[in-house]
């Protein structure tokens, strides 16, 4: 059944943001248990699909447990984006939303006119997105920023709505800001009055209270969980709890260890031990951040893991040394 964004977002307000190098199939499958409205793939290169790049096709892996699922494409030319949509639609993949990345700030993407470059020229943007909407059999969403160098988000959201886009996700920074400085929600205070379609907001969502605050300032329909959710999956369910005036779920070291093991096992299945190890060196410490227990030492040790079995060994050793098992009950 085709997704109706208004209906979907009236029930759930948290979206798992697309993140290159992170939101692959295993991450989406793991995080989907915490009840986001929608998950998104990493950004997928239109030319990668056109030239049959193996790694690009691997990024499309799903078994349906991460649905509702949005597939995000990026590219610098209308023709190649349209061709990639055709390829995508001929694959036996079940997904719910097609997203176009109009937000990526990195040089490699911007140099070939992709990502946030599209925000510079509203005519070209309208031309691209109206053709994408015509071509796509799925509802289309778009991910944008406040602007490229200058802020033009109020104009961009109207261009996208006119083109037939059904949902807009806005990272409250410009291309120039990259990922630095505070997300500027106050720049989005007019968006609600300018468009009828729903929009979601992104930037600096680390606690349920950040989400409520951002939703209040912007009157947005949804909030995106990105960096703040890495290693902290309860962020998604706790935002929903807070919105529903329900009690927040607490975590502790042992619970985080269980979450980590679950994600690790999915990641190994997806990527194999070698690649999983290198991804987890960056992510594993984040599972043990901001806990009541002093976990600084284990985070330091996890970065040095050499192979996949090292992670559990390091954590178990730390538990034994610090007697955490007594504090938290059995592991
Ligand atoms: C490592 C990393 C990779 C990202 N990759 C993508 C991507 O592929 N597509 C996209 O639209 N946004 C991407 N983003 C942006 C996030 O979706 C999000 O908008 C941004 O991180 C701001 O939210 P935060 O401050 O809560 O992390 C990425 C961000 C990070 C940190």
mmCIF file of C-alpha atoms and ligand atoms in Angstrom:
data_model
loop_
_atom_site.group_PDB
_atom_site.id
_atom_site.type_symbol
_atom_site.label_atom_id
_atom_site.label_comp_id
_atom_site.label_asym_id
_atom_site.label_seq_id
_atom_site.Cartn_x
_atom_site.Cartn_y
_atom_site.Cartn_z
ATOM 1 C CA UNK A 1 0.000 0.000 0.000
ATOM 2 C CA UNK A 2 1.287 3.457 -0.860
ATOM 3 C CA UNK A 3 2.493 5.524 2.040
ATOM 4 C CA UNK A 4 0.488 8.544 3.050
ATOM 5 C CA UNK A 5 2.931 10.802 4.876
ATOM 6 C CA UNK A 6 0.279 12.723 6.797
ATOM 7 C CA UNK A 7 -1.237 9.525 8.101
ATOM 8 C CA UNK A 8 2.137 7.952 8.871
ATOM 9 C CA UNK A 9 3.425 11.000 10.733
ATOM 10 C CA UNK A 10 0.234 11.484 12.697
ATOM 11 C CA UNK A 11 1.098 8.258 14.521
ATOM 12 C CA UNK A 12 4.900 8.344 14.714
ATOM 13 C CA UNK A 13 7.160 11.362 14.540
ATOM 14 C CA UNK A 14 10.691 10.004 14.414
ATOM 15 C CA UNK A 15 12.574 9.195 11.239
ATOM 16 C CA UNK A 16 15.860 7.352 10.994
ATOM 17 C CA UNK A 17 18.010 9.829 9.048
ATOM 18 C CA UNK A 18 20.120 8.665 6.113
ATOM 19 C CA UNK A 19 23.813 8.438 7.021
ATOM 20 C CA UNK A 20 26.497 7.289 4.582
ATOM 21 C CA UNK A 21 28.641 4.560 6.112
ATOM 22 C CA UNK A 22 26.132 3.929 8.904
ATOM 23 C CA UNK A 23 22.515 3.344 7.845
ATOM 24 C CA UNK A 24 23.156 0.170 5.897
ATOM 25 C CA UNK A 25 20.688 -2.713 6.101
ATOM 26 C CA UNK A 26 21.860 -4.075 9.477
ATOM 27 C CA UNK A 27 21.639 -0.667 11.157
ATOM 28 C CA UNK A 28 18.161 -0.029 9.766
ATOM 29 C CA UNK A 29 16.963 -3.492 10.787
ATOM 30 C CA UNK A 30 18.353 -3.014 14.306
ATOM 31 C CA UNK A 31 16.967 0.511 14.725
ATOM 32 C CA UNK A 32 13.556 -0.338 13.294
ATOM 33 C CA UNK A 33 12.742 -2.239 16.481
ATOM 34 C CA UNK A 34 12.716 1.106 18.275
ATOM 35 C CA UNK A 35 9.782 2.188 16.156
ATOM 36 C CA UNK A 36 10.700 5.005 13.772
ATOM 37 C CA UNK A 37 8.047 6.075 11.255
ATOM 38 C CA UNK A 38 10.448 5.452 8.392
ATOM 39 C CA UNK A 39 14.048 4.428 7.778
ATOM 40 C CA UNK A 40 16.324 5.664 4.993
ATOM 41 C CA UNK A 41 19.235 4.056 3.180
ATOM 42 C CA UNK A 42 22.607 5.738 2.879
ATOM 43 C CA UNK A 43 22.820 7.997 -0.162
ATOM 44 C CA UNK A 44 23.149 5.869 -3.270
ATOM 45 C CA UNK A 45 24.951 7.045 -6.374
ATOM 46 C CA UNK A 46 22.844 7.264 -9.539
ATOM 47 C CA UNK A 47 25.955 6.600 -11.667
ATOM 48 C CA UNK A 48 26.882 3.657 -9.424
ATOM 49 C CA UNK A 49 23.576 2.064 -10.418
ATOM 50 C CA UNK A 50 23.984 2.997 -14.081
ATOM 51 C CA UNK A 51 27.528 1.547 -14.307
ATOM 52 C CA UNK A 52 26.599 -1.582 -12.348
ATOM 53 C CA UNK A 53 28.954 -0.863 -9.440
ATOM 54 C CA UNK A 54 28.834 -3.888 -7.115
ATOM 55 C CA UNK A 55 29.210 -1.862 -3.917
ATOM 56 C CA UNK A 56 26.373 0.451 -4.937
ATOM 57 C CA UNK A 57 24.036 -2.472 -5.524
ATOM 58 C CA UNK A 58 25.020 -3.983 -2.161
ATOM 59 C CA UNK A 59 23.741 -0.787 -0.535
ATOM 60 C CA UNK A 60 20.236 -1.705 -1.667
ATOM 61 C CA UNK A 61 20.117 -4.810 0.527
ATOM 62 C CA UNK A 62 16.890 -5.248 2.506
ATOM 63 C CA UNK A 63 14.628 -8.079 3.640
ATOM 64 C CA UNK A 64 11.638 -5.902 4.436
ATOM 65 C CA UNK A 65 12.322 -5.746 8.194
ATOM 66 C CA UNK A 66 13.488 -2.147 7.800
ATOM 67 C CA UNK A 67 10.235 -0.949 6.243
ATOM 68 C CA UNK A 68 8.712 1.516 5.745
ATOM 69 C CA UNK A 69 11.912 2.184 3.811
ATOM 70 C CA UNK A 70 13.076 5.173 1.809
ATOM 71 C CA UNK A 71 15.826 4.747 -0.766
ATOM 72 C CA UNK A 72 17.921 7.871 -1.188
ATOM 73 C CA UNK A 73 19.569 8.634 -4.523
ATOM 74 C CA UNK A 74 22.081 11.343 -5.296
ATOM 75 C CA UNK A 75 23.423 12.657 -8.544
ATOM 76 C CA UNK A 76 24.405 15.823 -10.388
ATOM 77 C CA UNK A 77 22.384 15.477 -13.589
ATOM 78 C CA UNK A 78 18.661 15.095 -14.149
ATOM 79 C CA UNK A 79 19.178 12.492 -16.887
ATOM 80 C CA UNK A 80 21.290 10.168 -14.741
ATOM 81 C CA UNK A 81 18.967 10.466 -11.753
ATOM 82 C CA UNK A 82 15.980 9.542 -13.948
ATOM 83 C CA UNK A 83 17.877 6.610 -15.442
ATOM 84 C CA UNK A 84 18.805 5.395 -11.937
ATOM 85 C CA UNK A 85 15.129 5.489 -10.897
ATOM 86 C CA UNK A 86 14.310 3.272 -13.855
ATOM 87 C CA UNK A 87 17.010 0.780 -12.831
ATOM 88 C CA UNK A 88 15.832 0.834 -9.227
ATOM 89 C CA UNK A 89 12.249 0.168 -10.208
ATOM 90 C CA UNK A 90 13.246 -2.866 -12.230
ATOM 91 C CA UNK A 91 14.968 -4.498 -9.258
ATOM 92 C CA UNK A 92 13.109 -6.926 -6.993
ATOM 93 C CA UNK A 93 13.385 -4.608 -3.974
ATOM 94 C CA UNK A 94 10.500 -3.688 -1.742
ATOM 95 C CA UNK A 95 10.639 -0.066 -0.642
ATOM 96 C CA UNK A 96 8.156 2.681 0.098
ATOM 97 C CA UNK A 97 9.643 6.086 -0.677
ATOM 98 C CA UNK A 98 12.127 7.481 -3.169
ATOM 99 C CA UNK A 99 14.266 10.266 -1.727
ATOM 100 C CA UNK A 100 16.555 12.640 -3.574
ATOM 101 C CA UNK A 101 19.574 13.970 -1.703
ATOM 102 C CA UNK A 102 19.718 17.756 -2.151
ATOM 103 C CA UNK A 103 21.731 18.248 1.027
ATOM 104 C CA UNK A 104 25.118 16.557 0.862
ATOM 105 C CA UNK A 105 27.898 19.119 1.430
ATOM 106 C CA UNK A 106 31.007 17.024 0.716
ATOM 107 C CA UNK A 107 33.359 18.222 -2.010
ATOM 108 C CA UNK A 108 33.328 15.026 -4.031
ATOM 109 C CA UNK A 109 29.539 15.214 -4.437
ATOM 110 C CA UNK A 110 29.281 18.971 -4.851
ATOM 111 C CA UNK A 111 32.038 18.994 -7.510
ATOM 112 C CA UNK A 112 29.856 16.886 -9.756
ATOM 113 C CA UNK A 113 26.859 19.151 -9.052
ATOM 114 C CA UNK A 114 25.092 16.707 -6.716
ATOM 115 C CA UNK A 115 23.694 17.062 -3.197
ATOM 116 C CA UNK A 116 23.360 20.619 -1.909
ATOM 117 C CA UNK A 117 24.456 22.123 -5.257
ATOM 118 C CA UNK A 118 20.849 21.702 -6.421
ATOM 119 C CA UNK A 119 19.773 24.316 -3.848
ATOM 120 C CA UNK A 120 21.552 27.061 -5.790
ATOM 121 C CA UNK A 121 19.272 27.127 -8.826
ATOM 122 C CA UNK A 122 15.544 26.939 -8.128
ATOM 123 C CA UNK A 123 14.579 26.548 -11.819
ATOM 124 C CA UNK A 124 16.894 23.566 -12.264
ATOM 125 C CA UNK A 125 15.633 22.165 -8.962
ATOM 126 C CA UNK A 126 11.999 22.450 -10.056
ATOM 127 C CA UNK A 127 12.796 20.865 -13.411
ATOM 128 C CA UNK A 128 14.636 17.960 -11.729
ATOM 129 C CA UNK A 129 12.087 17.254 -9.033
ATOM 130 C CA UNK A 130 8.979 17.532 -11.189
ATOM 131 C CA UNK A 131 10.507 14.976 -13.598
ATOM 132 C CA UNK A 132 11.518 12.734 -10.691
ATOM 133 C CA UNK A 133 7.965 12.854 -9.321
ATOM 134 C CA UNK A 134 6.575 12.005 -12.782
ATOM 135 C CA UNK A 135 8.990 9.121 -13.220
ATOM 136 C CA UNK A 136 8.820 7.551 -9.755
ATOM 137 C CA UNK A 137 6.166 4.969 -8.987
ATOM 138 C CA UNK A 138 6.780 5.655 -5.296
ATOM 139 C CA UNK A 139 6.005 8.845 -3.352
ATOM 140 C CA UNK A 140 8.997 11.199 -3.479
ATOM 141 C CA UNK A 141 10.697 12.919 -0.566
ATOM 142 C CA UNK A 142 13.654 15.309 -0.629
ATOM 143 C CA UNK A 143 16.399 16.064 1.874
ATOM 144 C CA UNK A 144 17.624 19.648 1.873
ATOM 145 C CA UNK A 145 19.617 22.152 3.940
ATOM 146 C CA UNK A 146 18.879 25.762 4.891
ATOM 147 C CA UNK A 147 20.695 26.728 1.715
ATOM 148 C CA UNK A 148 24.035 26.419 -0.062
ATOM 149 C CA UNK A 149 25.984 29.443 1.161
ATOM 150 C CA UNK A 150 23.010 31.721 1.681
ATOM 151 C CA UNK A 151 19.796 30.671 3.392
ATOM 152 C CA UNK A 152 16.992 30.135 0.854
ATOM 153 C CA UNK A 153 15.012 27.360 2.543
ATOM 154 C CA UNK A 154 11.690 29.244 2.369
ATOM 155 C CA UNK A 155 11.954 29.390 -1.411
ATOM 156 C CA UNK A 156 13.222 25.807 -1.746
ATOM 157 C CA UNK A 157 10.371 24.201 0.200
ATOM 158 C CA UNK A 158 7.825 25.935 -2.050
ATOM 159 C CA UNK A 159 9.681 24.861 -5.185
ATOM 160 C CA UNK A 160 9.639 21.268 -3.972
ATOM 161 C CA UNK A 161 5.961 21.333 -3.096
ATOM 162 C CA UNK A 162 5.126 22.776 -6.527
ATOM 163 C CA UNK A 163 7.147 19.968 -8.121
ATOM 164 C CA UNK A 164 4.988 17.347 -6.368
ATOM 165 C CA UNK A 165 7.346 16.235 -3.606
ATOM 166 C CA UNK A 166 5.311 14.744 -0.751
ATOM 167 C CA UNK A 167 7.679 15.097 2.195
ATOM 168 C CA UNK A 168 10.694 17.324 2.880
ATOM 169 C CA UNK A 169 13.474 16.695 5.380
ATOM 170 C CA UNK A 170 15.434 19.796 6.352
ATOM 171 C CA UNK A 171 18.870 19.774 7.950
ATOM 172 C CA UNK A 172 18.952 23.094 9.796
ATOM 173 C CA UNK A 173 22.428 24.018 8.575
ATOM 174 C CA UNK A 174 23.719 25.429 5.278
ATOM 175 C CA UNK A 175 26.187 23.686 3.005
ATOM 176 C CA UNK A 176 28.803 26.114 4.290
ATOM 177 C CA UNK A 177 28.104 25.046 7.896
ATOM 178 C CA UNK A 178 28.863 21.386 7.018
ATOM 179 C CA UNK A 179 28.172 19.632 10.339
ATOM 180 C CA UNK A 180 29.526 22.396 12.586
ATOM 181 C CA UNK A 181 27.850 24.904 14.845
ATOM 182 C CA UNK A 182 24.395 24.588 16.274
ATOM 183 C CA UNK A 183 21.452 23.583 14.098
ATOM 184 C CA UNK A 184 19.480 26.763 13.387
ATOM 185 C CA UNK A 185 15.840 25.833 13.932
ATOM 186 C CA UNK A 186 14.750 29.442 14.216
ATOM 187 C CA UNK A 187 15.490 29.766 10.463
ATOM 188 C CA UNK A 188 12.664 27.269 9.878
ATOM 189 C CA UNK A 189 9.979 29.157 11.772
ATOM 190 C CA UNK A 190 8.108 30.204 8.600
ATOM 191 C CA UNK A 191 8.167 26.885 6.711
ATOM 192 C CA UNK A 192 4.935 25.591 8.279
ATOM 193 C CA UNK A 193 3.017 28.577 6.875
ATOM 194 C CA UNK A 194 4.535 28.301 3.398
ATOM 195 C CA UNK A 195 3.729 24.690 2.453
ATOM 196 C CA UNK A 196 0.921 22.219 3.023
ATOM 197 C CA UNK A 197 2.985 19.027 2.717
ATOM 198 C CA UNK A 198 4.597 17.606 5.869
ATOM 199 C CA UNK A 199 8.234 18.271 6.693
ATOM 200 C CA UNK A 200 10.777 16.818 9.073
ATOM 201 C CA UNK A 201 13.701 18.546 10.739
ATOM 202 C CA UNK A 202 17.240 17.415 11.330
ATOM 203 C CA UNK A 203 20.227 18.616 13.321
ATOM 204 C CA UNK A 204 21.524 18.112 16.854
ATOM 205 C CA UNK A 205 18.844 15.733 18.115
ATOM 206 C CA UNK A 206 20.647 14.038 21.017
ATOM 207 C CA UNK A 207 17.898 13.805 23.629
ATOM 208 C CA UNK A 208 14.101 13.499 23.584
ATOM 209 C CA UNK A 209 13.997 17.060 24.903
ATOM 210 C CA UNK A 210 16.021 18.311 21.910
ATOM 211 C CA UNK A 211 13.369 16.766 19.680
ATOM 212 C CA UNK A 212 10.438 18.356 21.494
ATOM 213 C CA UNK A 213 12.164 21.731 21.453
ATOM 214 C CA UNK A 214 12.934 21.538 17.721
ATOM 215 C CA UNK A 215 9.374 20.445 16.903
ATOM 216 C CA UNK A 216 8.004 23.326 18.969
ATOM 217 C CA UNK A 217 10.161 25.987 17.297
ATOM 218 C CA UNK A 218 9.526 24.746 13.757
ATOM 219 C CA UNK A 219 6.023 23.232 14.029
ATOM 220 C CA UNK A 220 7.422 20.374 11.932
ATOM 221 C CA UNK A 221 5.665 17.053 11.481
ATOM 222 C CA UNK A 222 8.656 14.870 12.267
ATOM 223 C CA UNK A 223 12.158 14.868 13.621
ATOM 224 C CA UNK A 224 15.166 13.002 12.229
ATOM 225 C CA UNK A 225 17.466 10.988 14.457
ATOM 226 C CA UNK A 226 21.005 10.925 13.038
ATOM 227 C CA UNK A 227 24.281 11.074 15.030
ATOM 228 C CA UNK A 228 22.429 11.165 18.346
ATOM 229 C CA UNK A 229 20.924 7.742 17.723
ATOM 230 C CA UNK A 230 24.203 5.965 16.991
ATOM 231 C CA UNK A 231 24.739 3.686 19.979
ATOM 232 C CA UNK A 232 21.628 5.155 21.597
ATOM 233 C CA UNK A 233 18.686 3.394 19.923
ATOM 234 C CA UNK A 234 16.370 4.260 22.812
ATOM 235 C CA UNK A 235 16.480 7.858 21.592
ATOM 236 C CA UNK A 236 13.870 6.935 18.980
ATOM 237 C CA UNK A 237 11.435 5.229 21.345
ATOM 238 C CA UNK A 238 11.994 7.800 24.063
ATOM 239 C CA UNK A 239 11.109 10.695 21.736
ATOM 240 C CA UNK A 240 7.852 8.889 21.004
ATOM 241 C CA UNK A 241 7.339 8.274 24.750
ATOM 242 C CA UNK A 242 7.886 11.923 25.611
ATOM 243 C CA UNK A 243 5.505 13.057 22.870
ATOM 244 C CA UNK A 244 2.874 10.687 24.281
ATOM 245 C CA UNK A 245 3.505 11.780 27.877
ATOM 246 C CA UNK A 246 4.765 8.308 28.724
ATOM 247 C CA UNK A 247 7.622 7.444 31.029
ATOM 248 C CA UNK A 248 11.089 7.435 29.443
ATOM 249 C CA UNK A 249 12.942 4.131 29.289
ATOM 250 C CA UNK A 250 16.276 4.143 31.091
ATOM 251 C CA UNK A 251 19.321 2.243 30.009
ATOM 252 C CA UNK A 252 22.427 0.901 31.706
ATOM 253 C CA UNK A 253 25.730 -0.715 30.804
ATOM 254 C CA UNK A 254 24.393 -4.250 30.492
ATOM 255 C CA UNK A 255 21.414 -3.233 28.394
ATOM 256 C CA UNK A 256 23.731 -1.288 26.092
ATOM 257 C CA UNK A 257 25.973 -4.364 25.818
ATOM 258 C CA UNK A 258 22.957 -6.394 24.665
ATOM 259 C CA UNK A 259 22.044 -3.758 22.076
ATOM 260 C CA UNK A 260 25.637 -3.684 20.889
ATOM 261 C CA UNK A 261 25.800 -7.477 20.501
ATOM 262 C CA UNK A 262 22.549 -7.498 18.545
ATOM 263 C CA UNK A 263 23.743 -4.818 16.113
ATOM 264 C CA UNK A 264 27.189 -6.391 15.806
ATOM 265 C CA UNK A 265 25.767 -9.743 14.834
ATOM 266 C CA UNK A 266 23.553 -8.176 12.138
ATOM 267 C CA UNK A 267 26.472 -6.118 10.847
ATOM 268 C CA UNK A 268 28.770 -9.152 10.620
ATOM 269 C CA UNK A 269 26.088 -11.030 8.681
ATOM 270 C CA UNK A 270 25.766 -8.124 6.283
ATOM 271 C CA UNK A 271 29.376 -7.070 5.791
ATOM 272 C CA UNK A 272 31.605 -9.893 7.012
ATOM 273 C CA UNK A 273 33.981 -9.744 10.001
ATOM 274 C CA UNK A 274 36.682 -7.521 8.522
ATOM 275 C CA UNK A 275 34.509 -4.627 7.382
ATOM 276 C CA UNK A 276 32.259 -4.987 10.454
ATOM 277 C CA UNK A 277 35.330 -4.647 12.703
ATOM 278 C CA UNK A 278 36.438 -1.437 11.066
ATOM 279 C CA UNK A 279 32.912 0.071 11.236
ATOM 280 C CA UNK A 280 32.487 -0.986 14.879
ATOM 281 C CA UNK A 281 35.761 0.614 15.979
ATOM 282 C CA UNK A 282 34.029 3.935 15.352
ATOM 283 C CA UNK A 283 30.587 2.976 16.583
ATOM 284 C CA UNK A 284 31.129 0.578 19.517
ATOM 285 C CA UNK A 285 32.276 3.259 22.024
ATOM 286 C CA UNK A 286 29.103 5.240 21.367
ATOM 287 C CA UNK A 287 27.023 2.443 22.911
ATOM 288 C CA UNK A 288 28.701 3.200 26.249
ATOM 289 C CA UNK A 289 28.465 6.983 26.309
ATOM 290 C CA UNK A 290 26.503 9.022 28.862
ATOM 291 C CA UNK A 291 25.833 6.106 31.211
ATOM 292 C CA UNK A 292 25.576 6.306 34.982
ATOM 293 C CA UNK A 293 28.460 3.840 35.154
ATOM 294 C CA UNK A 294 31.921 5.252 34.476
ATOM 295 C CA UNK A 295 32.644 3.742 31.044
ATOM 296 C CA UNK A 296 35.449 5.951 29.797
ATOM 297 C CA UNK A 297 38.027 3.178 30.043
ATOM 298 C CA UNK A 298 36.008 0.663 28.007
ATOM 299 C CA UNK A 299 35.379 3.226 25.281
ATOM 300 C CA UNK A 300 39.108 3.836 25.053
ATOM 301 C CA UNK A 301 39.837 0.109 24.799
ATOM 302 C CA UNK A 302 37.144 -0.600 22.176
ATOM 303 C CA UNK A 303 38.812 1.660 19.623
ATOM 304 C CA UNK A 304 41.806 -0.673 19.688
ATOM 305 C CA UNK A 305 39.854 -3.861 18.822
ATOM 306 C CA UNK A 306 41.685 -5.836 16.142
ATOM 307 C CA UNK A 307 39.041 -8.368 15.208
ATOM 308 C CA UNK A 308 35.382 -9.040 15.797
ATOM 309 C CA UNK A 309 35.783 -11.233 18.884
ATOM 310 C CA UNK A 310 37.876 -8.517 20.573
ATOM 311 C CA UNK A 311 34.806 -6.351 21.150
ATOM 312 C CA UNK A 312 32.977 -8.737 23.471
ATOM 313 C CA UNK A 313 36.263 -9.730 25.139
ATOM 314 C CA UNK A 314 37.107 -6.111 25.917
ATOM 315 C CA UNK A 315 33.639 -5.405 27.285
ATOM 316 C CA UNK A 316 33.500 -8.592 29.385
ATOM 317 C CA UNK A 317 36.960 -7.926 30.804
ATOM 318 C CA UNK A 318 35.874 -4.422 31.744
ATOM 319 C CA UNK A 319 32.728 -5.758 33.432
ATOM 320 C CA UNK A 320 34.764 -8.226 35.473
ATOM 321 C CA UNK A 321 37.340 -5.624 36.456
ATOM 322 C CA UNK A 322 34.826 -3.023 37.531
ATOM 323 C CA UNK A 323 32.277 -5.427 38.986
ATOM 324 C CA UNK A 324 29.552 -3.926 36.839
ATOM 325 C CA UNK A 325 27.680 -7.219 36.790
ATOM 326 C CA UNK A 326 26.960 -6.820 40.495
ATOM 327 C CA UNK A 327 25.607 -3.341 40.017
ATOM 328 C CA UNK A 328 23.379 -4.157 37.069
ATOM 329 C CA UNK A 329 22.433 -7.797 37.635
ATOM 330 C CA UNK A 330 23.574 -10.658 35.435
ATOM 331 C CA UNK A 331 24.952 -9.882 31.982
HETATM 332 C C1 LIG B 1 28.436 10.288 8.892
HETATM 333 C C2 LIG B 1 27.248 10.978 8.313
HETATM 334 C C3 LIG B 1 26.758 10.589 7.083
HETATM 335 C C4 LIG B 1 25.649 11.233 6.526
HETATM 336 N N1 LIG B 1 25.164 10.794 5.333
HETATM 337 C C5 LIG B 1 24.023 11.340 4.831
HETATM 338 C C6 LIG B 1 23.439 10.808 3.648
HETATM 339 O O1 LIG B 1 23.916 9.838 3.052
HETATM 340 N N2 LIG B 1 22.322 11.413 3.182
HETATM 341 C C7 LIG B 1 21.748 12.493 3.815
HETATM 342 O O2 LIG B 1 20.739 13.002 3.352
HETATM 343 N N3 LIG B 1 22.279 12.983 4.942
HETATM 344 C C8 LIG B 1 23.375 12.429 5.470
HETATM 345 N N4 LIG B 1 23.881 12.896 6.656
HETATM 346 C C9 LIG B 1 23.188 13.974 7.381
HETATM 347 C C10 LIG B 1 22.230 13.430 8.449
HETATM 348 O O3 LIG B 1 21.148 12.746 7.869
HETATM 349 C C11 LIG B 1 21.685 14.563 9.350
HETATM 350 O O4 LIG B 1 20.883 15.399 8.575
HETATM 351 C C12 LIG B 1 22.807 15.374 9.989
HETATM 352 O O5 LIG B 1 23.766 14.530 10.579
HETATM 353 C C13 LIG B 1 22.282 16.356 11.029
HETATM 354 O O6 LIG B 1 21.720 15.688 12.126
HETATM 355 P P1 LIG B 1 22.516 15.484 13.530
HETATM 356 O O7 LIG B 1 23.153 16.821 13.863
HETATM 357 O O8 LIG B 1 21.389 15.107 14.484
HETATM 358 O O9 LIG B 1 23.499 14.412 13.309
HETATM 359 C C14 LIG B 1 25.010 12.291 7.215
HETATM 360 C C15 LIG B 1 25.518 12.691 8.444
HETATM 361 C C16 LIG B 1 26.608 12.041 9.007
HETATM 362 C C17 LIG B 1 27.109 12.505 10.352
#
